Amino acid sequence: MNQLKPLSDFFTAIAKDPRIGVSHISLYCALLQNCNEPESDLVIPIVSAEIMKAAKISGLGTYHKCIRDLHKYGYLRYQPSFNHRKKSNVCLCFNEK
């Protein structure tokens, strides 16, 4: 059950947040799946194409909007690389919400 705590915390935090939609939730779950140690704030190197596939998001615009929104709303910290050969970094903010 301890492994589900970050996901449970996220759902508790978004329960009263009308800005969050299904694409945001799907993206967050896909990012959480890539996190090896959900109990800590880890920097996760990501490739947008892989995360989009896991989140079932087909549009690049939707992906970018959702990840920027989650960053803006404080659910994660996103550091884009702006280099197609280098992975971007995401830090899931489990303890900040």
Short mmCIF file of C-alpha atoms in Angstrom, two decimals:
data_model
loop_
_atom_site.label_atom_id
_atom_site.label_comp_id
_atom_site.label_asym_id
_atom_site.label_seq_id
_atom_site.Cartn_x
_atom_site.Cartn_y
_atom_site.Cartn_z
CA MET A 1 0.00 0.00 0.00
CA ASN A 2 2.95 2.33 0.62
CA GLN A 3 3.70 2.31 -3.12
CA LEU A 4 0.26 3.79 -3.81
CA LYS A 5 0.70 6.71 -1.40
CA PRO A 6 2.08 9.17 -4.01
CA LEU A 7 -0.83 8.39 -6.32
CA SER A 8 -3.30 8.65 -3.46
CA ASP A 9 -1.76 11.99 -2.41
CA PHE A 10 -2.09 13.26 -5.98
CA PHE A 11 -5.77 12.29 -6.19
CA THR A 12 -6.44 13.91 -2.83
CA ALA A 13 -4.74 17.11 -4.01
CA ILE A 14 -6.64 17.28 -7.31
CA ALA A 15 -10.05 16.40 -5.86
CA LYS A 16 -11.03 20.05 -5.54
CA ASP A 17 -8.88 21.40 -8.38
CA PRO A 18 -11.14 22.12 -11.39
CA ARG A 19 -8.11 22.88 -13.61
CA ILE A 20 -7.07 19.21 -13.74
CA GLY A 21 -8.50 17.04 -16.50
CA VAL A 22 -8.12 13.45 -17.61
CA SER A 23 -5.04 14.19 -19.73
CA HIS A 24 -3.28 15.71 -16.71
CA ILE A 25 -4.13 12.65 -14.62
CA SER A 26 -2.99 10.25 -17.33
CA LEU A 27 0.29 12.12 -17.75
CA TYR A 28 0.97 12.21 -14.00
CA CYS A 29 0.29 8.47 -13.72
CA ALA A 30 2.66 7.74 -16.61
CA LEU A 31 5.37 9.84 -14.94
CA LEU A 32 4.76 8.10 -11.63
CA GLN A 33 5.16 4.74 -13.38
CA ASN A 34 8.67 5.83 -14.44
CA CYS A 35 9.66 6.79 -10.91
CA ASN A 36 11.73 4.08 -9.19
CA GLU A 37 11.44 5.39 -5.64
CA PRO A 38 8.09 7.15 -5.14
CA GLU A 39 8.81 7.98 -1.50
CA SER A 40 11.35 10.65 -2.43
CA ASP A 41 11.57 13.62 -4.75
CA LEU A 42 13.57 12.17 -7.60
CA VAL A 43 14.61 13.78 -10.83
CA ILE A 44 13.27 11.55 -13.56
CA PRO A 45 14.84 11.85 -17.00
CA ILE A 46 12.05 11.55 -19.57
CA VAL A 47 11.55 11.35 -23.32
CA SER A 48 8.28 12.93 -24.37
CA ALA A 49 7.45 10.24 -26.95
CA GLU A 50 7.75 7.47 -24.34
CA ILE A 51 5.67 9.31 -21.74
CA MET A 52 3.03 10.23 -24.33
CA LYS A 53 2.70 6.60 -25.34
CA ALA A 54 2.32 5.46 -21.72
CA ALA A 55 -0.18 8.25 -20.99
CA LYS A 56 -2.16 7.54 -24.19
CA ILE A 57 -1.68 11.15 -25.31
CA SER A 58 -1.35 11.40 -29.09
CA GLY A 59 -0.96 15.14 -29.55
CA LEU A 60 2.33 16.85 -28.79
CA GLY A 61 0.47 20.08 -28.02
CA THR A 62 -1.67 18.30 -25.45
CA TYR A 63 1.41 16.77 -23.85
CA HIS A 64 3.20 20.11 -23.60
CA LYS A 65 0.12 21.89 -22.25
CA CYS A 66 -0.47 19.24 -19.59
CA ILE A 67 3.13 19.03 -18.41
CA ARG A 68 3.40 22.84 -18.27
CA ASP A 69 0.09 23.02 -16.39
CA LEU A 70 1.19 20.43 -13.83
CA HIS A 71 4.42 22.40 -13.36
CA LYS A 72 2.56 25.71 -13.04
CA TYR A 73 0.05 24.27 -10.55
CA GLY A 74 2.84 22.80 -8.39
CA TYR A 75 2.23 19.09 -8.90
CA LEU A 76 5.68 18.58 -10.41
CA ARG A 77 8.79 20.44 -11.44
CA TYR A 78 9.57 20.27 -15.15
CA GLN A 79 12.94 21.16 -16.66
CA PRO A 80 12.80 20.88 -20.45
CA SER A 81 16.09 20.23 -22.18
CA PHE A 82 15.23 22.02 -25.47
CA ASN A 83 17.59 19.51 -27.09
CA HIS A 84 16.16 16.50 -28.93
CA ARG A 85 19.24 14.46 -28.04
CA LYS A 86 19.00 15.14 -24.32
CA LYS A 87 16.22 14.03 -21.96
CA SER A 88 14.12 16.52 -20.04
CA ASN A 89 13.88 16.23 -16.25
CA VAL A 90 10.79 15.97 -14.09
CA CYS A 91 10.66 15.98 -10.32
CA LEU A 92 7.41 14.74 -8.81
CA CYS A 93 6.57 16.89 -5.81
CA PHE A 94 5.08 14.25 -3.55
CA ASN A 95 5.64 16.05 -0.26
CA GLU A 96 4.74 19.57 -1.38
CA LYS A 97 1.01 19.15 -1.98
#
